[in-house]
PDB file of C-alpha atoms in Angstrom:
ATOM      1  CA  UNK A   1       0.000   0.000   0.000  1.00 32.00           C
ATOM      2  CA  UNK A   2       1.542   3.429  -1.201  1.00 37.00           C
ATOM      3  CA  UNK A   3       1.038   6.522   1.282  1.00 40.00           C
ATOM      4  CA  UNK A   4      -1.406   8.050  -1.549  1.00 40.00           C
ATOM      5  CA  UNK A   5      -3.754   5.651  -1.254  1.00 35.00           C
ATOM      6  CA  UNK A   6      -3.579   6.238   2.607  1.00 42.00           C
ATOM      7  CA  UNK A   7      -5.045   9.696   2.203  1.00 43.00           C
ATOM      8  CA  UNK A   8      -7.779  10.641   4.228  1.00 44.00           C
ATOM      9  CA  UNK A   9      -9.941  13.776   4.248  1.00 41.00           C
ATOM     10  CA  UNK A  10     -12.620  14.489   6.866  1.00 39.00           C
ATOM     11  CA  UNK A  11     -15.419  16.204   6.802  1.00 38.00           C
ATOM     12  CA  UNK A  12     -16.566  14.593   9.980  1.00 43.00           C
ATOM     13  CA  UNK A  13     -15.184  11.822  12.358  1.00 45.00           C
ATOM     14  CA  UNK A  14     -16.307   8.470  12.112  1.00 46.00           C
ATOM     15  CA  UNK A  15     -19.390   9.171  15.106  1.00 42.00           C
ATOM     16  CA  UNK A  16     -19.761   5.218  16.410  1.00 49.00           C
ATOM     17  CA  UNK A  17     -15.181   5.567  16.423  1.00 51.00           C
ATOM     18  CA  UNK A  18     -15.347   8.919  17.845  1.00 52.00           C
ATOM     19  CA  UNK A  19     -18.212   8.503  20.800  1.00 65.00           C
ATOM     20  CA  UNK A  20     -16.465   4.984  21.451  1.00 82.00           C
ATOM     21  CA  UNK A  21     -12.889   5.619  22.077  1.00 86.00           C
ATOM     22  CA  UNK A  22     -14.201   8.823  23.808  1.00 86.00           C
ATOM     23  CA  UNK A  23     -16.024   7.715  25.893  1.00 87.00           C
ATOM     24  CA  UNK A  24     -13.464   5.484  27.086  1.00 87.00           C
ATOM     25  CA  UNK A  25     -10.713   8.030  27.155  1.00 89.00           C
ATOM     26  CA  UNK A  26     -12.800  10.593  29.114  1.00 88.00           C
ATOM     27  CA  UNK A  27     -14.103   7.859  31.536  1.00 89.00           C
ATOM     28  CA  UNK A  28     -10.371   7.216  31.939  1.00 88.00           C
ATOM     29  CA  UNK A  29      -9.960  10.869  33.018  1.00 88.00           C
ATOM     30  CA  UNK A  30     -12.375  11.305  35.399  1.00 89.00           C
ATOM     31  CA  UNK A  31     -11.402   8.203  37.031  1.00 90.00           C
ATOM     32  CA  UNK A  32      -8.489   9.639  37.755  1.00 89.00           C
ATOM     33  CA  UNK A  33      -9.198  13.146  37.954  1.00 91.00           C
ATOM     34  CA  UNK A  34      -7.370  14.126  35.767  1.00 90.00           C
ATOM     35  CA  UNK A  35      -7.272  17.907  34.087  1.00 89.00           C
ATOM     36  CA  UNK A  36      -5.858  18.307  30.552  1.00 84.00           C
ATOM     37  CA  UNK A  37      -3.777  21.360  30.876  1.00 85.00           C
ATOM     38  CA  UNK A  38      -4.105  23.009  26.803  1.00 82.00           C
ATOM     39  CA  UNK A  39      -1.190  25.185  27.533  1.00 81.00           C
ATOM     40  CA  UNK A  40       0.646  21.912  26.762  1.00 82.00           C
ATOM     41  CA  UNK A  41      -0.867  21.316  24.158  1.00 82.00           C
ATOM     42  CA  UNK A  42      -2.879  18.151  25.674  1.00 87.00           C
ATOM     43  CA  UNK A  43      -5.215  17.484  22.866  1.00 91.00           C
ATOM     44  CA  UNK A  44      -5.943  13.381  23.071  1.00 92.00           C
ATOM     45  CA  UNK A  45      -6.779  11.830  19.789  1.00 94.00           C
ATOM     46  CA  UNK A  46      -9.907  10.281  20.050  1.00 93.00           C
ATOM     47  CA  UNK A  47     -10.367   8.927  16.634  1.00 93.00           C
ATOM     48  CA  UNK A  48      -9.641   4.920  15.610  1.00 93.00           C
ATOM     49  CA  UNK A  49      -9.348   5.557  12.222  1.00 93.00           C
ATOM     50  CA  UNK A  50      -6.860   8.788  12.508  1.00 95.00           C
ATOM     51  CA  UNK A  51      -5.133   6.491  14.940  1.00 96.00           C
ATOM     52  CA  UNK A  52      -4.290   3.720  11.967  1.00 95.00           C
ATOM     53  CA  UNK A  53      -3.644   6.290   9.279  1.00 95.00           C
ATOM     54  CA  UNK A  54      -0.776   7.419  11.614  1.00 97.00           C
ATOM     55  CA  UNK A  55       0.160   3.896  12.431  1.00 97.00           C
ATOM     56  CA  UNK A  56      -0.050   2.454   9.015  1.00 97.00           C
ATOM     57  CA  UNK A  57       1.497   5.154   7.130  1.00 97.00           C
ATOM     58  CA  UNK A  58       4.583   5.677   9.759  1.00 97.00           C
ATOM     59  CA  UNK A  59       5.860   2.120   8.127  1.00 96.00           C
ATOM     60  CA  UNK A  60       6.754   0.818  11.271  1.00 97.00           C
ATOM     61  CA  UNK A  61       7.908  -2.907  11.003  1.00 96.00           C
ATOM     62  CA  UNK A  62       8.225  -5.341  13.783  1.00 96.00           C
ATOM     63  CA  UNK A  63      11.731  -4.891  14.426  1.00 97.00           C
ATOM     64  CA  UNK A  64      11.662  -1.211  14.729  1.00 98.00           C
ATOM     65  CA  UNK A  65      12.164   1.533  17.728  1.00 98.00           C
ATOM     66  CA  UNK A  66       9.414   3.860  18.149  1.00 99.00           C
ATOM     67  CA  UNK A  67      10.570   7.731  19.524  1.00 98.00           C
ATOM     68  CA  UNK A  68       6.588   8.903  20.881  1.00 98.00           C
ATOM     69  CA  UNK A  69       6.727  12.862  22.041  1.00 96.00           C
ATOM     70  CA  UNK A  70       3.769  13.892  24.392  1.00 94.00           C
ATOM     71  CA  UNK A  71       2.293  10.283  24.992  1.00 95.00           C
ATOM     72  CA  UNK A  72      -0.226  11.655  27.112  1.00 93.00           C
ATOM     73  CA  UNK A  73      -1.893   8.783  28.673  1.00 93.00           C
ATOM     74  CA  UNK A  74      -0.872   6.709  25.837  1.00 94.00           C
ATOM     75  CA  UNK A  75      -3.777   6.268  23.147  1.00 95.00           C
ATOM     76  CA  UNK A  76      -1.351   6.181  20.119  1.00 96.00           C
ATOM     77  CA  UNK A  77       0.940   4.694  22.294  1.00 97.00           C
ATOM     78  CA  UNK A  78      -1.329   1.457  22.785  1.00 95.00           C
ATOM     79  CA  UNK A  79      -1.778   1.317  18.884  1.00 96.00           C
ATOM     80  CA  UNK A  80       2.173   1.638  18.552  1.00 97.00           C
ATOM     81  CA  UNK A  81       3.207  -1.351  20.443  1.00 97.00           C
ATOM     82  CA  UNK A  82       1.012  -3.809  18.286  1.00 95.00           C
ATOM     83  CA  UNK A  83       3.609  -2.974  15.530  1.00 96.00           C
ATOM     84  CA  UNK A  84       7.093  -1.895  17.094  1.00 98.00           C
ATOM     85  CA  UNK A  85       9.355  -3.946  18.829  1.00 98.00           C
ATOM     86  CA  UNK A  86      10.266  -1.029  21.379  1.00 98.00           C
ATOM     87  CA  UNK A  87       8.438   2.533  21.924  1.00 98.00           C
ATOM     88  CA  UNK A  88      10.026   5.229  24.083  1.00 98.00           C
ATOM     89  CA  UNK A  89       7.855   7.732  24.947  1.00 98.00           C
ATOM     90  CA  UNK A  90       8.884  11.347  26.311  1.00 98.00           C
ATOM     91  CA  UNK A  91       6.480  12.954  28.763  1.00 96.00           C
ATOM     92  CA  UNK A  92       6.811  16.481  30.100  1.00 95.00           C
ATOM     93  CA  UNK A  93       3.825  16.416  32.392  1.00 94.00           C
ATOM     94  CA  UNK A  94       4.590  13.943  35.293  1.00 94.00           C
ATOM     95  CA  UNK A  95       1.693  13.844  36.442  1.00 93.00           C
ATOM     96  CA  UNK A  96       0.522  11.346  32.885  1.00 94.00           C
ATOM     97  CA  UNK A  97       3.157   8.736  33.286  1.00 95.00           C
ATOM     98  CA  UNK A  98       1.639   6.511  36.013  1.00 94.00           C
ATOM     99  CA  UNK A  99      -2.147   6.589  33.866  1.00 94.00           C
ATOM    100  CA  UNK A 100       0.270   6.293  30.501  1.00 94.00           C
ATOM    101  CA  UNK A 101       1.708   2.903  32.294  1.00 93.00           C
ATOM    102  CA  UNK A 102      -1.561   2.006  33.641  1.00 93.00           C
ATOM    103  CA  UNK A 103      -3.503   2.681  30.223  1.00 93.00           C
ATOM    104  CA  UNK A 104      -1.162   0.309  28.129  1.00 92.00           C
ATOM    105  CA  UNK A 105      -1.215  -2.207  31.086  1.00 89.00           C
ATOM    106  CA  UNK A 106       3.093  -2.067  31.672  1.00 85.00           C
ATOM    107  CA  UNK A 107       3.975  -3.279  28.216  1.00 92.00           C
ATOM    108  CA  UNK A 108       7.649  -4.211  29.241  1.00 94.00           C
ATOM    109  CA  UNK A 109       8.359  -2.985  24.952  1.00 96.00           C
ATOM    110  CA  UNK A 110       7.647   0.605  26.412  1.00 97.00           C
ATOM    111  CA  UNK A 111      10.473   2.852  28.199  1.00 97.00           C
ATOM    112  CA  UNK A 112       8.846   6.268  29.593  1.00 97.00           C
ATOM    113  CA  UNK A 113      11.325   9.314  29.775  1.00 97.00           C
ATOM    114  CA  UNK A 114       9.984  12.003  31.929  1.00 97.00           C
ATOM    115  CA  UNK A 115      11.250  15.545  30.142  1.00 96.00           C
ATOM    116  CA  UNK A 116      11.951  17.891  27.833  1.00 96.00           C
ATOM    117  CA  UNK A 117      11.825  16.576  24.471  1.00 96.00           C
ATOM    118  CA  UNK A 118      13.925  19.182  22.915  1.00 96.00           C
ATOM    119  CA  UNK A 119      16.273  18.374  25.286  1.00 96.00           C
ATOM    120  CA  UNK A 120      16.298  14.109  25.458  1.00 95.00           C
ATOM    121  CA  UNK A 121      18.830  12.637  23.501  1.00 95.00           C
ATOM    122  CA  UNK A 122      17.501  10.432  20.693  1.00 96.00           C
ATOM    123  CA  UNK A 123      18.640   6.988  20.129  1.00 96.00           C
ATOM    124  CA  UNK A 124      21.942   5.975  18.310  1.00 95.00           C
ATOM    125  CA  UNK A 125      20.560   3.224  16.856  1.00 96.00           C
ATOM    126  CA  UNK A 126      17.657   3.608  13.523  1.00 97.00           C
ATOM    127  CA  UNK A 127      14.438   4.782  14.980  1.00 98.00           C
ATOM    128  CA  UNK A 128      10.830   6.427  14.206  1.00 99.00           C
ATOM    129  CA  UNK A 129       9.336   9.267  15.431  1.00 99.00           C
ATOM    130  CA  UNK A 130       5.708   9.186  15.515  1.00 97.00           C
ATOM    131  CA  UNK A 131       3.435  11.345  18.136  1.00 94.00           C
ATOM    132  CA  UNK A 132       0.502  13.838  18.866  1.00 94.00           C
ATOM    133  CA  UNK A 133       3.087  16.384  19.032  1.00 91.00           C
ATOM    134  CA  UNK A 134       2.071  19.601  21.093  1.00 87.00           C
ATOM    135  CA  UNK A 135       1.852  22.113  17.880  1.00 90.00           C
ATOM    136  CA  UNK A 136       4.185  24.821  19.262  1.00 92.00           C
ATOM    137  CA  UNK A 137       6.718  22.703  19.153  1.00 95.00           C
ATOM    138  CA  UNK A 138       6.618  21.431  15.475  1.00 96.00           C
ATOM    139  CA  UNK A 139       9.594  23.437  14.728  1.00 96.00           C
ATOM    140  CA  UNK A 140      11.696  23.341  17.459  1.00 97.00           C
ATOM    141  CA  UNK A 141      11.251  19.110  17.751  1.00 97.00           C
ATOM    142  CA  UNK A 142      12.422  19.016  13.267  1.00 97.00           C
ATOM    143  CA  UNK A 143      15.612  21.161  14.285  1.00 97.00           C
ATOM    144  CA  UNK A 144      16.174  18.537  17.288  1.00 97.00           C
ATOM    145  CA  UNK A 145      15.726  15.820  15.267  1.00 97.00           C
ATOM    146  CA  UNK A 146      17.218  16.456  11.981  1.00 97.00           C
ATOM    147  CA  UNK A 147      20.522  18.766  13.276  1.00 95.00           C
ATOM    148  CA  UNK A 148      20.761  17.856  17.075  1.00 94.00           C
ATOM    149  CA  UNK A 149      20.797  14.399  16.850  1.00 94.00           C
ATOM    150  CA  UNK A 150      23.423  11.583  16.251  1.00 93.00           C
ATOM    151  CA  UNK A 151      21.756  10.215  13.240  1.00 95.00           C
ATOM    152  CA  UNK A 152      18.461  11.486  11.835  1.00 96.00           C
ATOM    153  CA  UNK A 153      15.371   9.084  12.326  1.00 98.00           C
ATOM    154  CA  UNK A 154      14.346   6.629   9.409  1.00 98.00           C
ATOM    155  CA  UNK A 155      10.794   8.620   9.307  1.00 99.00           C
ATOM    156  CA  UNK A 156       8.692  11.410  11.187  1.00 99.00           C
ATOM    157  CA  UNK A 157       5.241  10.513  11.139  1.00 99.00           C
ATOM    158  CA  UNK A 158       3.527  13.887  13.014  1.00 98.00           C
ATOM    159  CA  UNK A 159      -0.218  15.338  13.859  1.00 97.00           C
ATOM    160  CA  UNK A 160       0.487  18.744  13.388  1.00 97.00           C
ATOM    161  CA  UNK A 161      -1.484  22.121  12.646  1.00 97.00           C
ATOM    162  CA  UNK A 162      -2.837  21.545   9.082  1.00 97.00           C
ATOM    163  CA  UNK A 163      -1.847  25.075   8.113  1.00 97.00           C
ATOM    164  CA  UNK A 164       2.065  23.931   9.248  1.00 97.00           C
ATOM    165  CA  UNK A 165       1.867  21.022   7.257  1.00 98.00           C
ATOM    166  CA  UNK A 166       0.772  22.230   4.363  1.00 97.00           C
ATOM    167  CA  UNK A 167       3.496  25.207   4.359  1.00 96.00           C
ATOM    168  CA  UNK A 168       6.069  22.311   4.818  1.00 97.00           C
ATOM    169  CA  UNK A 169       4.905  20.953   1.700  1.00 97.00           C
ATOM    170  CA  UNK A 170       4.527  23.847   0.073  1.00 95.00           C
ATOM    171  CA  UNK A 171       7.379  23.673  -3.234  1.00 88.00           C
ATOM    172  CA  UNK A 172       5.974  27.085  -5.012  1.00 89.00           C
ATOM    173  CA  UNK A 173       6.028  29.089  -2.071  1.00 90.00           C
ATOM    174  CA  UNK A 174       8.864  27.607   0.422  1.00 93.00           C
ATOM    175  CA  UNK A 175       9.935  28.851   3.656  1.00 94.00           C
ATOM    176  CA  UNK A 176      12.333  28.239   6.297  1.00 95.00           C
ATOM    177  CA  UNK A 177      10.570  24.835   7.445  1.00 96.00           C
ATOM    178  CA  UNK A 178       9.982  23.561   4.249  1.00 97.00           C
ATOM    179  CA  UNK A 179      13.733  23.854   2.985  1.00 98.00           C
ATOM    180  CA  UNK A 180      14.628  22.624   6.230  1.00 98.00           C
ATOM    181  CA  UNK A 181      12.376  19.296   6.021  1.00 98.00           C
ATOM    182  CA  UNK A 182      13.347  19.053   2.096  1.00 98.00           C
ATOM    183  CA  UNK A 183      16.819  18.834   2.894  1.00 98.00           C
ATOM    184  CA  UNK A 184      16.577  15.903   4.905  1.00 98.00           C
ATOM    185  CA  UNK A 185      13.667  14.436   3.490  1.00 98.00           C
ATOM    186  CA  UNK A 186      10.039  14.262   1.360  1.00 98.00           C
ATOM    187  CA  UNK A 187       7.215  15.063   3.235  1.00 98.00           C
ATOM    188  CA  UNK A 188       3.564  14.206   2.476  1.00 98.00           C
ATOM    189  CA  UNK A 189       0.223  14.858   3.828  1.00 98.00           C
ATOM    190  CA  UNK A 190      -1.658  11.758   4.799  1.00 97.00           C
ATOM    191  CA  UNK A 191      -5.014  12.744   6.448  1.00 96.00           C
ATOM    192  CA  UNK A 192      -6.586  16.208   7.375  1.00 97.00           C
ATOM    193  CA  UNK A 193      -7.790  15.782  10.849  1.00 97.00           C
ATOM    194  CA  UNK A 194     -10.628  18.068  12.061  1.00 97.00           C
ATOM    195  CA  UNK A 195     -10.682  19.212  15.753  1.00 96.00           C
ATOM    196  CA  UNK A 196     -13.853  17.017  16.503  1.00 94.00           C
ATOM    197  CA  UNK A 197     -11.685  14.029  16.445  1.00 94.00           C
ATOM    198  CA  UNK A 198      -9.804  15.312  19.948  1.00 94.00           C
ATOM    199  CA  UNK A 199     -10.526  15.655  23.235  1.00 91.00           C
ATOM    200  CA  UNK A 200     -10.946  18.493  24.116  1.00 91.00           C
ATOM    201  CA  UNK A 201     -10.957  19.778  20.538  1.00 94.00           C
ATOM    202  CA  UNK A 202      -8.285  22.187  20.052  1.00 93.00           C
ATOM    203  CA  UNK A 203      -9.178  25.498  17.947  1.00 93.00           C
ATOM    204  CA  UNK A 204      -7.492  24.733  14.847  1.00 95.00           C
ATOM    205  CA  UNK A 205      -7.559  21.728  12.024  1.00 97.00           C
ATOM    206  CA  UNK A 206      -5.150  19.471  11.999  1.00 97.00           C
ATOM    207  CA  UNK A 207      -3.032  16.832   9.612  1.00 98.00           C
ATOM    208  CA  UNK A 208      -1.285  13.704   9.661  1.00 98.00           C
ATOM    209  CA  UNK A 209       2.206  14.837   8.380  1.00 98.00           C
ATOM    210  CA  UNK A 210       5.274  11.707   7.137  1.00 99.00           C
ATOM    211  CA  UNK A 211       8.312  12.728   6.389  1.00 99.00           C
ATOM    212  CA  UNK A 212      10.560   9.292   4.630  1.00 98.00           C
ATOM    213  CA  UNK A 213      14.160  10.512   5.392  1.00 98.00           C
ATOM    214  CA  UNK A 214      16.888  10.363   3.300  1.00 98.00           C
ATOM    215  CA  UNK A 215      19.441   7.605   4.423  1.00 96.00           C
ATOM    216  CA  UNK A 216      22.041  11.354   4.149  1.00 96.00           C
ATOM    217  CA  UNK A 217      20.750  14.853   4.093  1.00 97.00           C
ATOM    218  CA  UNK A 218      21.357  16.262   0.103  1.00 97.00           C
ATOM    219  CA  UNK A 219      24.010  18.463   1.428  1.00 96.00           C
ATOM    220  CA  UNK A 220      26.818  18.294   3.272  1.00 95.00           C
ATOM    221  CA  UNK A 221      27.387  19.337   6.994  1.00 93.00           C
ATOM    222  CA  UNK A 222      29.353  22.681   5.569  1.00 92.00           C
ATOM    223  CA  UNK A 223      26.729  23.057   2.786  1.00 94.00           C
ATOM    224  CA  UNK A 224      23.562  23.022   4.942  1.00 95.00           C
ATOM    225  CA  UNK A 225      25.320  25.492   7.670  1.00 93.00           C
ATOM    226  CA  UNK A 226      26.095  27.390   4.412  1.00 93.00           C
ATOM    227  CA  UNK A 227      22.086  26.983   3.587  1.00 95.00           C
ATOM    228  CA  UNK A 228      20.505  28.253   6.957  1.00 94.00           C
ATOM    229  CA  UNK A 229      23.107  31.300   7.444  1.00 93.00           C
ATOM    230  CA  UNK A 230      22.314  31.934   3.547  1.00 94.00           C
ATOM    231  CA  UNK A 231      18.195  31.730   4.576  1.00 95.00           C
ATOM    232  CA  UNK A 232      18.533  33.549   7.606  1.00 93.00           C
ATOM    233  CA  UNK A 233      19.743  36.476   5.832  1.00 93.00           C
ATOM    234  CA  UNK A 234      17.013  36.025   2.756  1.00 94.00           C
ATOM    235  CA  UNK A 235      13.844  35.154   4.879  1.00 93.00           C
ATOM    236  CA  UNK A 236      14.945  38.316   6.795  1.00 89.00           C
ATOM    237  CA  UNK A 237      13.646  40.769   3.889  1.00 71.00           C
ATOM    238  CA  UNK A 238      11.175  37.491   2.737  1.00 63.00           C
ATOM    239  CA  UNK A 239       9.607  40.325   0.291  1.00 74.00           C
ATOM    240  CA  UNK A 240      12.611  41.926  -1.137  1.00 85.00           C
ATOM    241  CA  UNK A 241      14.528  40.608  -4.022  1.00 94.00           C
ATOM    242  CA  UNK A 242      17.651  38.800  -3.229  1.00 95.00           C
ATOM    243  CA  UNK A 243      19.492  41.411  -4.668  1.00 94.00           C
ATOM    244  CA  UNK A 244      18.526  43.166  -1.838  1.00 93.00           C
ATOM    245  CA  UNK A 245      19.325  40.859   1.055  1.00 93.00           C
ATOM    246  CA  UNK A 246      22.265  38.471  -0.145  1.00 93.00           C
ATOM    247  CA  UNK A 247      23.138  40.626  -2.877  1.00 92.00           C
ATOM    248  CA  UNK A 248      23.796  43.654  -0.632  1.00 91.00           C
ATOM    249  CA  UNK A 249      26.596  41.435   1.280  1.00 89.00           C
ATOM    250  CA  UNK A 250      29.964  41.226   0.418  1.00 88.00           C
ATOM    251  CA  UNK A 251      30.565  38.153  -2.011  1.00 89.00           C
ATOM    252  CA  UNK A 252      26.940  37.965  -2.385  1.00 91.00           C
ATOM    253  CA  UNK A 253      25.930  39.012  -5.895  1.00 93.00           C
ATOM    254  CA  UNK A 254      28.862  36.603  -7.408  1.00 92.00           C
ATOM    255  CA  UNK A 255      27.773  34.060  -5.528  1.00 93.00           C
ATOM    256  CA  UNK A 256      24.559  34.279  -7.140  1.00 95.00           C
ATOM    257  CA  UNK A 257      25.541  34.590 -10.224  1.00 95.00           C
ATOM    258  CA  UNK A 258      27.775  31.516  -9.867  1.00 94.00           C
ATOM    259  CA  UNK A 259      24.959  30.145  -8.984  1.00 95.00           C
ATOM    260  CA  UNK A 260      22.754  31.018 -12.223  1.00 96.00           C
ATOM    261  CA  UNK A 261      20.029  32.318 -10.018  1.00 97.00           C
ATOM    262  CA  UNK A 262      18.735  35.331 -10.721  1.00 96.00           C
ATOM    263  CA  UNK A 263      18.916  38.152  -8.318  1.00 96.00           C
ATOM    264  CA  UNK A 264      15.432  39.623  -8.804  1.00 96.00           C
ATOM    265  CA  UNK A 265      13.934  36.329  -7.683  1.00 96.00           C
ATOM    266  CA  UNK A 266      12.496  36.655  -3.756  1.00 95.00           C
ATOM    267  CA  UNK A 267      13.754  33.553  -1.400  1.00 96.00           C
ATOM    268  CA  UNK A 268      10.777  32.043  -1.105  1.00 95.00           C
ATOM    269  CA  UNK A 269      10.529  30.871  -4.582  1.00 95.00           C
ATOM    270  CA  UNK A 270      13.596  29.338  -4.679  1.00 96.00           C
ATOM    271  CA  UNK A 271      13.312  25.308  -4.469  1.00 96.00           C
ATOM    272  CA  UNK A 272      15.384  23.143  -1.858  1.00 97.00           C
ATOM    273  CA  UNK A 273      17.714  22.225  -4.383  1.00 97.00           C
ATOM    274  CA  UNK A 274      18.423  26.081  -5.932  1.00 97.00           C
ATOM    275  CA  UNK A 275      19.507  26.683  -1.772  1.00 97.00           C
ATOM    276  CA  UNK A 276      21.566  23.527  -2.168  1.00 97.00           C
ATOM    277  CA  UNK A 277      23.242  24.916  -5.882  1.00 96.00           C
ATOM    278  CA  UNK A 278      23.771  27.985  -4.316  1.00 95.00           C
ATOM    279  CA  UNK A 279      25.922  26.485  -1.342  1.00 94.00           C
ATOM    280  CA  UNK A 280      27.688  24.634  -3.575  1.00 93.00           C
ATOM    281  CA  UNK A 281      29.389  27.611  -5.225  1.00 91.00           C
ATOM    282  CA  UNK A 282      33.080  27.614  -4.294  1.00 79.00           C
ATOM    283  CA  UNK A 283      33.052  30.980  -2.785  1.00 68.00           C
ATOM    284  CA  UNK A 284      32.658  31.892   0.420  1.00 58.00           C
ATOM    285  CA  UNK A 285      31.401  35.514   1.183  1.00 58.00           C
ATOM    286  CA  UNK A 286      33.083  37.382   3.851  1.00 58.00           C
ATOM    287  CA  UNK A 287      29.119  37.388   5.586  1.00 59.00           C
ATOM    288  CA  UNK A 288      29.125  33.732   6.181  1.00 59.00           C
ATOM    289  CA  UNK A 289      29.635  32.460   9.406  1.00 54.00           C
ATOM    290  CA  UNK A 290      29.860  29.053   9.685  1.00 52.00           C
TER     291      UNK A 290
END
């Protein structure tokens, strides 16, 4: 089965899925009192079927280690160990890991890390990440994985904001995040996920974001900090021409010309590779600071 034929769209939640896993998540919660806080972005998915597009399109094979960020009290967690030979799951909230260990019955496969994702280490041997992630942190948790990290995970498989998602895979219009994902990887939109399929609903839509990783990033470790000091300086005047931003620093204009990209184009509609090209040209402009 291909990823495209994965593709869901809602319009509504499956209502006998929905009001059945509810049900049983939010008798869960009031058994043990527990509050969501929001400001975490505690948003429990609450849909079956979401639940297997994530699980069925993050490829996971028997064999594999899961990475899970925000477990909760481990809905997609439960779903992940039918498939993965190991799932660590990273918890900021304390107060969840007990009811996470409770609600997938101390599955000895599962290793719960109390913390900071952006600050646990990830594995050193191939893994997958695949979470509920709390939204703010969509950015922040693709810098950890893909620069921070000994070696960058096999796949991301993410329920994001919709509107993040689809900027990511965005290649007319890209941006910071979406060169940053491209360079380690092809991204693809497997389900939009409406906020009735979460409890409590949260006040945007959502989608089912996977991310297949290169086995090496298409640039090298000099090229891609090349790349983000060359972006930082674009994306900083995003409307003016790069004439106007890399152009107006020393080196800059020949390196675009090298290049063969014009200098009345605007960063945002250059693709991946063009950022890749222009890293690529043997000069190195007295602005660049590796």
């Amino acid at each position: 089965m291909t990823l495209n034929t994965l593709y869901l769209s809602y319009t509504g939640c499956q209502a006998t899925d929905v009001q059945k896993l509810e049900e049983h998540v939010r008798q869960f919660c009031k058994t043990y009192a527990l509050k969501l806080n929001t400001d975490l972005g505690q948003h429990f998915l609450v849909d079956q079927e979401v639940l297997d597009a994530i699980v069925d399109a993050s490829g996971i094979h028997t064999e594999d280690t899961v990475v899970e960020i925000g477990p909760g009290i481990g809905v997609l967690t439960k779903e992940l160990l039918t498939r993965a030979a190991k799932v660590v799951a990273v918890e900021l909230d304390a107060r969840l890991i007990p009811l996470l260990e409770t609600y997938v019955e101390d599955d000895p496969r599962l290793e719960v890390i109390q913390g900071n994702a952006l600050r646990v280490p990830l594995p050193k041997e191939p893994y997958r990440i695949v979470a509920n992630i709390p939204y703010h942190i969509t950015s922040p948790l693709l810098r950890h994985a893909f620069l921070e990290s000994d070696i960058t995970p096999v796949s991301l498989t993410l329920l994001i904001q919709k509107e993040v998602a689809e900027k990511i895979c965005d290649t007319q219009h890209t941006g910071l995040l979406t060169i940053l994902v491209g360079l380690f990887g092809t991204p693809e939109i497997i389900a939009d996920v409406p906020p009735s399929c979460f409890l409590p609903p949260p006040q945007v839509d959502s989608a089912v974001l996977h991310i297949q990783c290169f086995p090496e990033p298409i640039a090298s470790a000099d090229e891609l900090k090349k790349i983000f000091s060359l972006t930082k300086i674009a994306f900083s005047r995003k409307r003016k021409m790069l004439s106007n931003s890399i152009g107006k620093q020393p080196g800059g204009a020949e390196m675009l010309k090298k290049a063969g990209i014009h200098a009345d184009r605007r960063p945002e509609t250059l693709t991946v590779e063009e950022w890749v090209k222009l890293a690529k040209v043997d000069l190195t402009p007295t602005f660049y600071h590796p």
